[in-house]
Structure formats: structure tokens, C-alpha cells
Short mmCIF file of C-alpha atoms and ligand atoms in Angstrom, two decimals:
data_model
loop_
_atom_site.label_atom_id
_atom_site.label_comp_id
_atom_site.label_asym_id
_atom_site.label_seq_id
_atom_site.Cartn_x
_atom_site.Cartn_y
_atom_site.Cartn_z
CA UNK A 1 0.00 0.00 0.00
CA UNK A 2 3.06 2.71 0.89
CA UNK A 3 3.41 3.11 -2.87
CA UNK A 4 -0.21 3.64 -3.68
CA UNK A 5 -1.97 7.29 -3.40
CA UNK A 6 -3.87 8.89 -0.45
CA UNK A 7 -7.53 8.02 -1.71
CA UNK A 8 -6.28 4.33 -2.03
CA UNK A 9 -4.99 3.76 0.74
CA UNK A 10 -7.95 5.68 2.78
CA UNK A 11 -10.03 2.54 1.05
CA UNK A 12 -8.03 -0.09 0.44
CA UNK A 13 -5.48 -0.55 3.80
CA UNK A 14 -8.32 -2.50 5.37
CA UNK A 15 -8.17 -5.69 7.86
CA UNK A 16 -7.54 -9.25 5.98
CA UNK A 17 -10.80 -10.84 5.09
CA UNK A 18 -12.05 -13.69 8.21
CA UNK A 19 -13.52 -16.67 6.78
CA UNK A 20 -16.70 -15.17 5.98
CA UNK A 21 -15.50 -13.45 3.03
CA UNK A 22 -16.71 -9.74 4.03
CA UNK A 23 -16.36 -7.34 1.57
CA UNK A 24 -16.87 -4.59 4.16
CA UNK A 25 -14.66 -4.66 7.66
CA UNK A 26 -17.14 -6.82 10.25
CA UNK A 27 -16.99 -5.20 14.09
CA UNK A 28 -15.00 -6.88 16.17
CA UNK A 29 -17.22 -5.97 19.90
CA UNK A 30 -14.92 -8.46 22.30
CA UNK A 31 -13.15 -7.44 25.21
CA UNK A 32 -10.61 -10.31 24.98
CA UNK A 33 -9.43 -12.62 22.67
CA UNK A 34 -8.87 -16.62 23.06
CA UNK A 35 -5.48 -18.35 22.49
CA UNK A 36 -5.52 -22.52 21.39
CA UNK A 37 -2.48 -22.87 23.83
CA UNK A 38 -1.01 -21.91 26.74
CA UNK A 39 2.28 -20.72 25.05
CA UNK A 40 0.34 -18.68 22.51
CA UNK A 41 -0.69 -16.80 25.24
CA UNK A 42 2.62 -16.91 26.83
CA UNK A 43 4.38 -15.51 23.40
CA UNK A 44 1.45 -12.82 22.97
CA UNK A 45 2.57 -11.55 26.22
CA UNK A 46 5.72 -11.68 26.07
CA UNK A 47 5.77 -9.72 23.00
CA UNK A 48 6.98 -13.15 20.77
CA UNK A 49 3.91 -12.88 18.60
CA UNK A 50 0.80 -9.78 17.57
CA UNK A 51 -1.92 -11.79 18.42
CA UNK A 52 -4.42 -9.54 19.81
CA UNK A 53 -5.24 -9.96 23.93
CA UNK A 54 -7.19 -8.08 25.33
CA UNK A 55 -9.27 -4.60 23.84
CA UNK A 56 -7.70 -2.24 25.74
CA UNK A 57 -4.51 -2.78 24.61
CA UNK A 58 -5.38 -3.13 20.49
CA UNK A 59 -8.32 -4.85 18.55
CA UNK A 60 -8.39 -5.36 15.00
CA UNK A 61 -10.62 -2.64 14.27
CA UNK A 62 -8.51 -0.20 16.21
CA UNK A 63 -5.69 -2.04 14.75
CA UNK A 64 -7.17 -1.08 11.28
CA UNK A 65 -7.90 2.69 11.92
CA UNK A 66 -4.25 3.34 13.18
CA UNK A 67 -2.49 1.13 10.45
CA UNK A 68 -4.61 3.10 8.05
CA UNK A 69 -3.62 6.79 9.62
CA UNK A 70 0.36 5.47 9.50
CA UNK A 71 -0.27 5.60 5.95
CA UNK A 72 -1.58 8.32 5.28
CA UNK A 73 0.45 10.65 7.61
CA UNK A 74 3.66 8.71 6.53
CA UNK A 75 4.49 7.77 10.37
CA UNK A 76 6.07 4.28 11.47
CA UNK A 77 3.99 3.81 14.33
CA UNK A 78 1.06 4.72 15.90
CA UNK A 79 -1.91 4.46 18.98
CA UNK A 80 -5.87 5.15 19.02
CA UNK A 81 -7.24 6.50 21.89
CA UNK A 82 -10.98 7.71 23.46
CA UNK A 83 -10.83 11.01 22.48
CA UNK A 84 -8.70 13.86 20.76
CA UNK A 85 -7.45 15.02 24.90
CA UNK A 86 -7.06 11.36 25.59
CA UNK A 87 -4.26 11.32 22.44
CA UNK A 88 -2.67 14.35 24.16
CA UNK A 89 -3.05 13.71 27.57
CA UNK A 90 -1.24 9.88 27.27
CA UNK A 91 1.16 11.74 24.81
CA UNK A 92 2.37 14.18 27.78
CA UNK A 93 2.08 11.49 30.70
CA UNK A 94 4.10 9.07 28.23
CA UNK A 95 7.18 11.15 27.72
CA UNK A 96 7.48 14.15 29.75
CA UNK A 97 9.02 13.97 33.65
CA UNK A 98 8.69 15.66 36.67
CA UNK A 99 11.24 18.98 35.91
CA UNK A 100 11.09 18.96 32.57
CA UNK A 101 9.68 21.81 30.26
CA UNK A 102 7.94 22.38 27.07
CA UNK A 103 7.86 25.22 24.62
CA UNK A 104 4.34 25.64 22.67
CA UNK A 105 2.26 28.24 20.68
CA UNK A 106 0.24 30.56 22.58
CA UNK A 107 -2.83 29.48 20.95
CA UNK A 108 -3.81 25.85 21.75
CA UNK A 109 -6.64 23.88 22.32
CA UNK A 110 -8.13 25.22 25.30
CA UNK A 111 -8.01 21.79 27.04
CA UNK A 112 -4.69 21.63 26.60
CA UNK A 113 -4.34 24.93 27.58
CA UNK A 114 -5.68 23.56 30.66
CA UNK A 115 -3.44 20.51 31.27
CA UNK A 116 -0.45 23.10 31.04
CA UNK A 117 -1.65 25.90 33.46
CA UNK A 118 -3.93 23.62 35.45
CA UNK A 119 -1.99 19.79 36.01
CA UNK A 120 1.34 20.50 34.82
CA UNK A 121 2.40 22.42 37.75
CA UNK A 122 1.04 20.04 40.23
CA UNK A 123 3.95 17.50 38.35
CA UNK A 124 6.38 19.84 38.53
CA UNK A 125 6.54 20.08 34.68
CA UNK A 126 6.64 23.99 32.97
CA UNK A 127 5.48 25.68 30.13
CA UNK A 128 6.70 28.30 27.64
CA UNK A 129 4.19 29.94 25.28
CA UNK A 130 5.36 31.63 22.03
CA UNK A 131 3.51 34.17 20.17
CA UNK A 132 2.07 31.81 17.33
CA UNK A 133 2.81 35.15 14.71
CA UNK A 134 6.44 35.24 16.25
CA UNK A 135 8.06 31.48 16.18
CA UNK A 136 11.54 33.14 16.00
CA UNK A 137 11.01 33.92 19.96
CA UNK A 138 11.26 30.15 20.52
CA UNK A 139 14.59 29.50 20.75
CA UNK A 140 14.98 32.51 23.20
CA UNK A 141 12.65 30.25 25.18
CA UNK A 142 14.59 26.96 25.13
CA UNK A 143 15.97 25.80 28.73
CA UNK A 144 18.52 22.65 29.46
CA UNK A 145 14.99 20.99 31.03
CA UNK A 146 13.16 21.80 27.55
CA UNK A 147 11.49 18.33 25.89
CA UNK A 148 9.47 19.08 22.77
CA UNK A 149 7.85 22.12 21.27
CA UNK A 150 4.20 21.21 20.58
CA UNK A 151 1.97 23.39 18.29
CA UNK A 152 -0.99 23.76 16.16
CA UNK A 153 -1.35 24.54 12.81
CA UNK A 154 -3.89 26.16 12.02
CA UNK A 155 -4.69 27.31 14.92
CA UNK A 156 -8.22 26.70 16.77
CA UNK A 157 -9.85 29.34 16.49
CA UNK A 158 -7.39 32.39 15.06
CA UNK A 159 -6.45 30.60 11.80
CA UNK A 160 -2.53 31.15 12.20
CA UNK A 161 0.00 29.16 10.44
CA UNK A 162 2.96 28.12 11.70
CA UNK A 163 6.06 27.62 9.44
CA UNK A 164 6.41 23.59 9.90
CA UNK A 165 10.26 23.79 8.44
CA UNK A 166 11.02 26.59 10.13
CA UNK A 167 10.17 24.63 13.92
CA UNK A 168 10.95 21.80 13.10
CA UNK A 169 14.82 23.43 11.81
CA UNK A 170 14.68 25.14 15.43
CA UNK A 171 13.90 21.45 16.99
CA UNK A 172 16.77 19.62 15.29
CA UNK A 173 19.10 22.42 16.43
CA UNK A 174 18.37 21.98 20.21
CA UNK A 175 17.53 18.01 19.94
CA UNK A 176 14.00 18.18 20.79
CA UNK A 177 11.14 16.91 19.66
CA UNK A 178 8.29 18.12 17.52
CA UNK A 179 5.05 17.71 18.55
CA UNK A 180 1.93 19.00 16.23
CA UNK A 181 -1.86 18.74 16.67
CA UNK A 182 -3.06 18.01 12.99
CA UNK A 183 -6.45 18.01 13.67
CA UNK A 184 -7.67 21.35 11.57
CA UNK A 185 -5.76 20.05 8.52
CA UNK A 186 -6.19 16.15 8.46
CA UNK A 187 -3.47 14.22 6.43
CA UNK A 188 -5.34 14.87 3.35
CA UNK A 189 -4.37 18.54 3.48
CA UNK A 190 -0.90 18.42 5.45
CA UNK A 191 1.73 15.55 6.84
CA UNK A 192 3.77 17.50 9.26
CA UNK A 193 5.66 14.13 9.40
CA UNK A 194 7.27 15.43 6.08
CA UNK A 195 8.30 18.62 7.43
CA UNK A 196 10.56 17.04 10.14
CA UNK A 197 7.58 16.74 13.28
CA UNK A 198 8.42 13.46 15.55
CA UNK A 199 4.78 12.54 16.69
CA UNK A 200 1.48 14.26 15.35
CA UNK A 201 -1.44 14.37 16.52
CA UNK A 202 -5.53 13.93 15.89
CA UNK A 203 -8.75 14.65 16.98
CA UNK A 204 -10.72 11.87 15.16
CA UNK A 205 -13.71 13.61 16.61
CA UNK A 206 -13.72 16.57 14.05
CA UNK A 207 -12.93 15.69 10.49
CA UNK A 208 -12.24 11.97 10.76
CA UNK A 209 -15.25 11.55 11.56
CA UNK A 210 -16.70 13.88 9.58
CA UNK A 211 -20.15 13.85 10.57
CA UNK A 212 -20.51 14.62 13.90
CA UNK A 213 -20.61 10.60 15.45
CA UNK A 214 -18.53 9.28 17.89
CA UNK A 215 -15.13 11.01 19.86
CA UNK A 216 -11.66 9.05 19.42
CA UNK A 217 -8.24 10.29 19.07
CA UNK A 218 -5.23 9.04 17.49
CA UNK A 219 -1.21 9.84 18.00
CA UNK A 220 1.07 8.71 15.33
CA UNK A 221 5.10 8.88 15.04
CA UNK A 222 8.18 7.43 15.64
CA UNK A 223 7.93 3.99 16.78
CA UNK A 224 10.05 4.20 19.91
CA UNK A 225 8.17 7.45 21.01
CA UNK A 226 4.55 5.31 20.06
CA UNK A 227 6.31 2.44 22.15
CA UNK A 228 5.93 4.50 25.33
CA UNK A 229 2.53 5.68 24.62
CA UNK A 230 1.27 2.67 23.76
CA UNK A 231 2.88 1.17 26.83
CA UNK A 232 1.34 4.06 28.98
CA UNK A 233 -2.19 3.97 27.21
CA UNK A 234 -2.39 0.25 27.32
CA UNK A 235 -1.81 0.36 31.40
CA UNK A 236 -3.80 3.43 32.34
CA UNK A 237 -6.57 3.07 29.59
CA UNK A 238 -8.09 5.86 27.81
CA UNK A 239 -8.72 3.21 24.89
CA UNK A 240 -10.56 3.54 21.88
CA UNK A 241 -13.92 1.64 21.80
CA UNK A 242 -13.40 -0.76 18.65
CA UNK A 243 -17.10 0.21 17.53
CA UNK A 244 -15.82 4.16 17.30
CA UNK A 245 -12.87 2.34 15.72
CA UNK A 246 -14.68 0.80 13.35
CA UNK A 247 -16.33 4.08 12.42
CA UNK A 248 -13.89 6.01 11.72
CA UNK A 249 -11.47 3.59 9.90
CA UNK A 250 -14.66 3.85 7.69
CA UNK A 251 -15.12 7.49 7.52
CA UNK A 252 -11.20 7.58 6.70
CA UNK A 253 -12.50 6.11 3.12
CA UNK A 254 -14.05 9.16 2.55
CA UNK A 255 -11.66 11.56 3.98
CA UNK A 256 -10.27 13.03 0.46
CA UNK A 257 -13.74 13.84 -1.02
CA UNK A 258 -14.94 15.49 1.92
CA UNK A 259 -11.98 17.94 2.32
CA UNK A 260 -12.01 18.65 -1.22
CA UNK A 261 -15.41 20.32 -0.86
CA UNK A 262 -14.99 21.74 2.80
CA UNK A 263 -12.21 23.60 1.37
CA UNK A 264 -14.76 24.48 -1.87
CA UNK A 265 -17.31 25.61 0.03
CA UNK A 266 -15.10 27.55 2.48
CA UNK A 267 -12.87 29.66 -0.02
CA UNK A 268 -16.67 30.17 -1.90
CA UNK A 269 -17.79 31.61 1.27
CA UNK A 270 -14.77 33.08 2.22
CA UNK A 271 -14.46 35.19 -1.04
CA UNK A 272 -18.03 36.16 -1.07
CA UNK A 273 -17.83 37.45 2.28
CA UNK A 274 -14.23 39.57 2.12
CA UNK A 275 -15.60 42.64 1.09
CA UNK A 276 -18.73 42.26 3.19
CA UNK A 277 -19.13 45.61 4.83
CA UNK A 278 -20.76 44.51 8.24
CA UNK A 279 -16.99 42.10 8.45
CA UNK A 280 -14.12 44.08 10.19
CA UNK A 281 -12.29 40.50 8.87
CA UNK A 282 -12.53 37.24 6.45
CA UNK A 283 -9.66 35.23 7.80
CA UNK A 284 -9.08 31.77 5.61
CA UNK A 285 -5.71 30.37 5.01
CA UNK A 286 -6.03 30.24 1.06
CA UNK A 287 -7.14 33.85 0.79
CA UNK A 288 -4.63 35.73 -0.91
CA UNK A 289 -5.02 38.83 1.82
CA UNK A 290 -4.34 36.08 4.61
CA UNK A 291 -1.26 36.88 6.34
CA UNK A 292 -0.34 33.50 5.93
CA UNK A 293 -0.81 32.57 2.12
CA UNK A 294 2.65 31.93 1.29
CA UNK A 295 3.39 29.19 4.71
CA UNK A 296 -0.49 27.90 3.87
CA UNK A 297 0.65 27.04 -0.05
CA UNK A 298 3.76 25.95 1.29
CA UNK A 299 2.21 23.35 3.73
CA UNK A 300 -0.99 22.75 2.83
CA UNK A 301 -2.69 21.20 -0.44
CA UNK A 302 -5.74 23.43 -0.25
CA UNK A 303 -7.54 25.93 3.00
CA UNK A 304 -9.40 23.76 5.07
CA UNK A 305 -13.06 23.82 6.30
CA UNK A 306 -12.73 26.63 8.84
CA UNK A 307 -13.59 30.16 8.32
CA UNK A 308 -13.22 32.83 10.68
CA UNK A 309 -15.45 36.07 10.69
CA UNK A 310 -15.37 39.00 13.11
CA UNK A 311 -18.30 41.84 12.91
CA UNK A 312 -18.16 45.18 13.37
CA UNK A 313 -20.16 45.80 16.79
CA UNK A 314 -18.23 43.17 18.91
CA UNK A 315 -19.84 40.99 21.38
CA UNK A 316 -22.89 41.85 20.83
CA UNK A 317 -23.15 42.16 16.92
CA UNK A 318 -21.88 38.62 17.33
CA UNK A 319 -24.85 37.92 19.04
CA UNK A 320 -27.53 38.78 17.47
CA UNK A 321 -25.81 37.64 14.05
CA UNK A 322 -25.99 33.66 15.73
CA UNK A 323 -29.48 34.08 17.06
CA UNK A 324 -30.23 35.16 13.69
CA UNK A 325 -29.02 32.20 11.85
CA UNK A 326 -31.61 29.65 10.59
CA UNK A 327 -29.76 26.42 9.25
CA UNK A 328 -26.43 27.06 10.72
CA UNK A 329 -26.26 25.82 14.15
CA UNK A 330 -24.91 27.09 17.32
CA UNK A 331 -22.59 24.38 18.59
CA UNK A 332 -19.03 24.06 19.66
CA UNK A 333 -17.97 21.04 17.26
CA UNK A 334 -16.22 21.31 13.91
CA UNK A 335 -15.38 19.39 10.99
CA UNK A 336 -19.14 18.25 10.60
CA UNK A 337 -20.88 17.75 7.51
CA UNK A 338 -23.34 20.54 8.63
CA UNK A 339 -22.06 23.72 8.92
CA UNK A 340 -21.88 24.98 12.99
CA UNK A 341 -21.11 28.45 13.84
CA UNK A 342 -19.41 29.24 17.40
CA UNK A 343 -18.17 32.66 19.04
CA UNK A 344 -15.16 31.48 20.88
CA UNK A 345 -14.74 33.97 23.62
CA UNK A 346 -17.93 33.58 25.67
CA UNK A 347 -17.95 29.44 24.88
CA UNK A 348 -14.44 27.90 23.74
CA UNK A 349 -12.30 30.34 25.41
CA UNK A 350 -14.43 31.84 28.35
CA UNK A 351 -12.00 30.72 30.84
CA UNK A 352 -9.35 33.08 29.44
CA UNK A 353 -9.14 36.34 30.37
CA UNK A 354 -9.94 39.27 27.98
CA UNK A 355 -6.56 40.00 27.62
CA UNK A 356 -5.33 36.04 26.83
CA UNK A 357 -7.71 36.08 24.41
CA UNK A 358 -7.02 39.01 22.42
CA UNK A 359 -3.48 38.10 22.25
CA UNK A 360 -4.41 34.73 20.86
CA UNK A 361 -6.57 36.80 18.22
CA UNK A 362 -9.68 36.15 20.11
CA UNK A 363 -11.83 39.49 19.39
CA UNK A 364 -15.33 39.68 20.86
CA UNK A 365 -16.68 39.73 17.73
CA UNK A 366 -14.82 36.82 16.18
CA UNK A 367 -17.21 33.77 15.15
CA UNK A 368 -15.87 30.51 13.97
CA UNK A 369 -17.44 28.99 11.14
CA UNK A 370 -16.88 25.19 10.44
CA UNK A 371 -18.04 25.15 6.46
CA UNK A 372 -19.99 22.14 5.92
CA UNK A 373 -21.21 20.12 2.97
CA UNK A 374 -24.21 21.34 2.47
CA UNK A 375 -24.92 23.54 -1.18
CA UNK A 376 -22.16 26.48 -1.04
CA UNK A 377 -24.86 29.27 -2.00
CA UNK A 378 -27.60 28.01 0.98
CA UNK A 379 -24.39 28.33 3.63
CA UNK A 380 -23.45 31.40 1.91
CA UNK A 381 -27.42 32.77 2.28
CA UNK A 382 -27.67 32.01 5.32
CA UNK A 383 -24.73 34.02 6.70
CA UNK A 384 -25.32 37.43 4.46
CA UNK A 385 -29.64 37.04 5.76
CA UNK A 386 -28.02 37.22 9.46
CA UNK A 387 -25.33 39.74 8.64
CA UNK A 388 -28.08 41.98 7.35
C1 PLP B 1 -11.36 19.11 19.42
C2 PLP B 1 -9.90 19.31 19.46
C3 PLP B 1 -9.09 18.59 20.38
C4 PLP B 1 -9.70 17.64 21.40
O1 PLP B 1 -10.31 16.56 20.82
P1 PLP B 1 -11.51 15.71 21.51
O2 PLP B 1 -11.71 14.61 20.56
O3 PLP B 1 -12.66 16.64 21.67
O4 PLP B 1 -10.98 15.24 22.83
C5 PLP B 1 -7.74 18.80 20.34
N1 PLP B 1 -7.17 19.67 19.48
C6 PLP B 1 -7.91 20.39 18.60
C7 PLP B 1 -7.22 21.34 17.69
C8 PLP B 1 -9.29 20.23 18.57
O5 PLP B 1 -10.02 20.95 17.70
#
């Protein structure tokens, strides 16, 4: 499969047939598995043999999903997990130590946010943000105790790039590893692998999935990095169910289509809405007025499905343009086939101060808007009858 193209392998890197003949993958909902002897079990444990065990360490339909993400984000290795937080959370636990540090963009997640400012410190383990437009002030915050620099890009919900090379040039330099949350981009669109990151990082939840189903995450990498989070997952647990598993390996078949008209459908809207006089800003990697056009062509294949747009009138503008909206919905998901609208400073990002969040690009009147699937011109009507 390595030599085939992304769409194939999305489809085709699929679990061997059982001897029913399937033509689609069958569900494989069993907590354990059964060995004919006692020293097949023995070898299985002992690492002799990759017979499956026991569901919280692998199944075959977890097996399948992460075998199939390997592929398509070029990575030797790689481990499923509950949720998007449970990736990152078993990442950290996995590889960082009490005193060590770690260097990331000032615009993260807000859950992991929240592991840095909230848990870290109770381990004794510190944290450097840099200004996500300024990457050239990370080095200045590199210690001896310094592990990885972790990052988004694009960022939830600002829509900054970061310069992959450029990071992951810094990284070499000072022997750390590279650490990248993927999610926002999806392999189809960018494989930091390529640009020199160790161990990236997913949110199945969002695009994986696609349409709005069932949580899981996924961290993929170098094998002796994925050897320790495996290890720690495996013993602690934040597993992915194998029915979730199942779901997404299947969503992954459709992966390529569906970005190719998110990122349609968003530049449409985008465009239409630019010059929009009730818009202070139109912010969308593959605009040529975004700030980051030439790192987005460099890194990317095409924009993505996110769209951010901040009217004049702040907070409440903001408001009244999301009570006004009649298809969209107000949720805080992304990456859905329906399009979902959220204002990330009273929801997302409440718990950051006004301050934080305006240096993280958060204005008050700044509403994400995860493009959907639906027809281009009904999204598009729907946002210019609520602008009005
Ligand atoms: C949603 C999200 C996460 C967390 O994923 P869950 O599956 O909700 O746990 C992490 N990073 C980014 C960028 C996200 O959008």
C-alpha cells in the first residue's frame, strides 16, 4: 500500500478478510481474545507474537484505523485513543518527567491549555508559550529541562500558520522533539511528518469523523516514542472503543472527497464574504489577503473547512448575528458535515481572560465557522440574511 496514493490507501489498507468473506470490515465488539495454547498466550505476552489480547490494549478494528492513519500521515507507528485530549493527555504522561519543560504556541486547544496551566504544575513540569505570529522567539525560550515544542497549525480558532520547516529546523538544532496537533488540517491537506515533526497528533472527533458521530483520538510517530505511549495507554486506559474504531477507519474512506469540498465551500464563502461591509475581517488560510498565504501554499494542499469572521459591533453584533441564523447551528464542534457556527470567547475560550484572548486573536466579535457540505450558495445565504 506505501506506494499507492492517499484516496487508495484511505479505502483499500483494510483488515484481511475472516472466513466469511466480508467485503466490508465486520466489528470486532470483544473485550478479549482466546489463544488454542497456553504458550500462545505466553508468546502474545511476552511480545513473541501480535496476536491480539485483550481490547484495551489493540483490537483489530482499532488495529485497522491506526495502520490506516500510518499511511496516510507517513508515520512508522502509531496508537488510538478515546478522544482527541485522551491522544494528548497519554502523549504528555508518556514522555514528559517531573522537571522537565515544554515550549508551545500561545494558541492551543483550550483543554490543553488547561493541562499546562492547570496539572502541569502540580507535576512539577513547565510551560513556555510563544507568540504563534512570532516562532523566532522560541529559541529565546529553550531551557537545558526543555522536551518538545508542541503546536498547532492552524490554529483553533485564530487561523494562524505556523512555518512547519522553520520549527521543526529550530527542533533539530536543540535536539527536541516536535510535537503537532493536525487536527484542523487532516493528512489529506498536510503531513507535518514530512516537514521534520516526531509525533502528530488527531482529533478523530472533528474531520475523521466527519459527521458529527462518535469522539476518538489518534497519536502517530516514531515507533520508539509510540512504544511509550502505547505502553502508557495500554496500562492506564483511555482506549478507543473498537465500535468508534470501526467508524472512523470507515469514515477515513471518505476523507479526500470530503476535504475537497470543505475547502470548496469555504474559499466560496470566504471570497463572497471579504468585502462584506458589516466584516471588520474574512480570515481563511487560502485567501490571498491572509497573512499567511505563502506558509499555507507551502504546507498545505488546499484551505481547510474553517472560516473565521469577526463583525463590526463586537460581542454583541456577534450575538444577534448567531441568534439570527436559521440552518447554521450554534454548537461548539467542527469538521461536521453541517455547517456549525461558534463565538469562541464567551464558549471555547471563556476561561481566558480578555486579555489572553485578544493576544491569541480572540476578538469579541470573532465567530468561527466550520463550512460544511451542504450547497455552497444556501451556507453562503444564510450568513449574508443574518449579517443583514
Ligand atoms: C477538538 C480538538 C481537540 C480535542 O479533541 P476531543 O476529541 O474533543 O478530545 C484537540 N485539538 C484540537 C485542535 C481540537 O479541535
Amino acid at each position: 500500500m506505501k506506494n499507492k496514493k492517499f484516496e487508495t490507501q484511505a479505502i483499500r489498507a483494510q483488515l484481511e478478510r475472516s472466513e466469511n468473506n466480508e467485503h466490508s470490515v465486520p466489528l470486532y465488539l470483544t473485550s478479549s481474545f482466546v489463544f488454542d495454547t497456553a504458550d500462545e498466550m505466553r508468546a502474545a505476552f511476552n511480545d513473541e507474537s501480535d496476536d491480539f489480547i485483550y481490547s484495551r490494549y489493540t483490537n483489530p478494528n482499532t488495529q485497522e484505523f491506526v495502520n490506516k492513519m500510518c499511511l496516510l500521515e507517513g508515520a512508522e507507528a502509531g496508537v488510538a485513543s478515546a478522544s482527541g485530549m485522551a491522544a494528548i493527555y497519554t502523549t504528555f504522561m508518556a514522555l514528559l518527567k517531573s522537571g522537565d519543560h515544554i515550549v508551545s504556541c500561545s494558541s492551543v486547544f483550550g483543554a490543553t491549555h488547561a493541562i499546562f496551566t492547570k496539572y502541569f504544575p502540580k507535576l512539577n513540569i513547565s510551560h513556555s508559550y510563544f507568540n504563534t505570529k512570532h516562532p523566532n522567539e522560541i529559541e529565546k525560550l529553550i531551557k537545558p529541562e526543555t522536551k518538545f515544542i508542541y503546536l498547532e497549525t492552524p490554529t483553533n480558532p485564530a487561523i494562524e500558520l505556523i512555518d512547519l520547516e522553520f520549527v521543526s529546523a529550530i527542533a533539530k538544532k536543540h535536539k527536541l522533539l516536535l510535537i503537532v496537533d493536525n487536527c484542523f488540517a487532516t493528512p489529506y491537506l498536510q503531513t507535518p511528518i514530512k516537514f521534520g515533526a516526531d509525533l502528530v497528533i488527531h482529533s478523530a472527533t472533528k474531520y475523521i469523523d466527519g459527521q458529527g458521530r462518535v469522539l476518538g483520538g489518534v497519536v502517530v510517530g516514531k515507533k520508539e516514542l509510540i512504544n511509550e505511549i502505547y505502553l502508557f495507554g495500554r496500562l492506564t486506559g483511555p482506549s478507543l472503543s473498537p465500535f468508534n474504531a470501526w467508524g472512523l477507519s470507515k469514515s477515513l474512506e471518505t476523507l479526500a472527497v470530503r476535504m475537497d469540498r470543505h475547502c470548496e465551500n469555504a474559499l466560496y464563502i470566504a471570497e463572497a464574504l471579504e468585502k462584506n461591509s458589516a466584516l471588520e475581517n474574512v480570515s481563511y488560510p487560502f485567501l490571498k489577503s491572509h497573512p499567511y498565504y505563502t506558509i499555507a501554499k507551502k504546507q498545505m494542499k488546499a484551505g481547510g473547512g474553517i472560516i473565521t469572521i469577526t463583525v463590526k459591533g463586537g460581542y454583541e453584533a456577534a450575538k444577534k448575528f448567531l441568534d439570527k441564523l436559521q440552518m447554521i447551528k450554534i454548537s461548539p464542534n467542527l469538521g461536521d458535515t453541517r455547517t456549525i457556527a461558534t463565538h469562541p470567547a464567551s464558549s471555547t475560550h471563556c476561561k481566558l481572560s480578555e486579555e489572553e484572548r485578544v493576544s491569541v486573536g480572540i476578538l469579541p466579535g470573532l465567530i468561527r465557522v466550520s463550512i460544511g457540505l451542504e450547497h455552497k450558495e444556501d451556507i453562503l445565504n444564510d450568513i449574508l440574511q443574518a449579517l443583514k
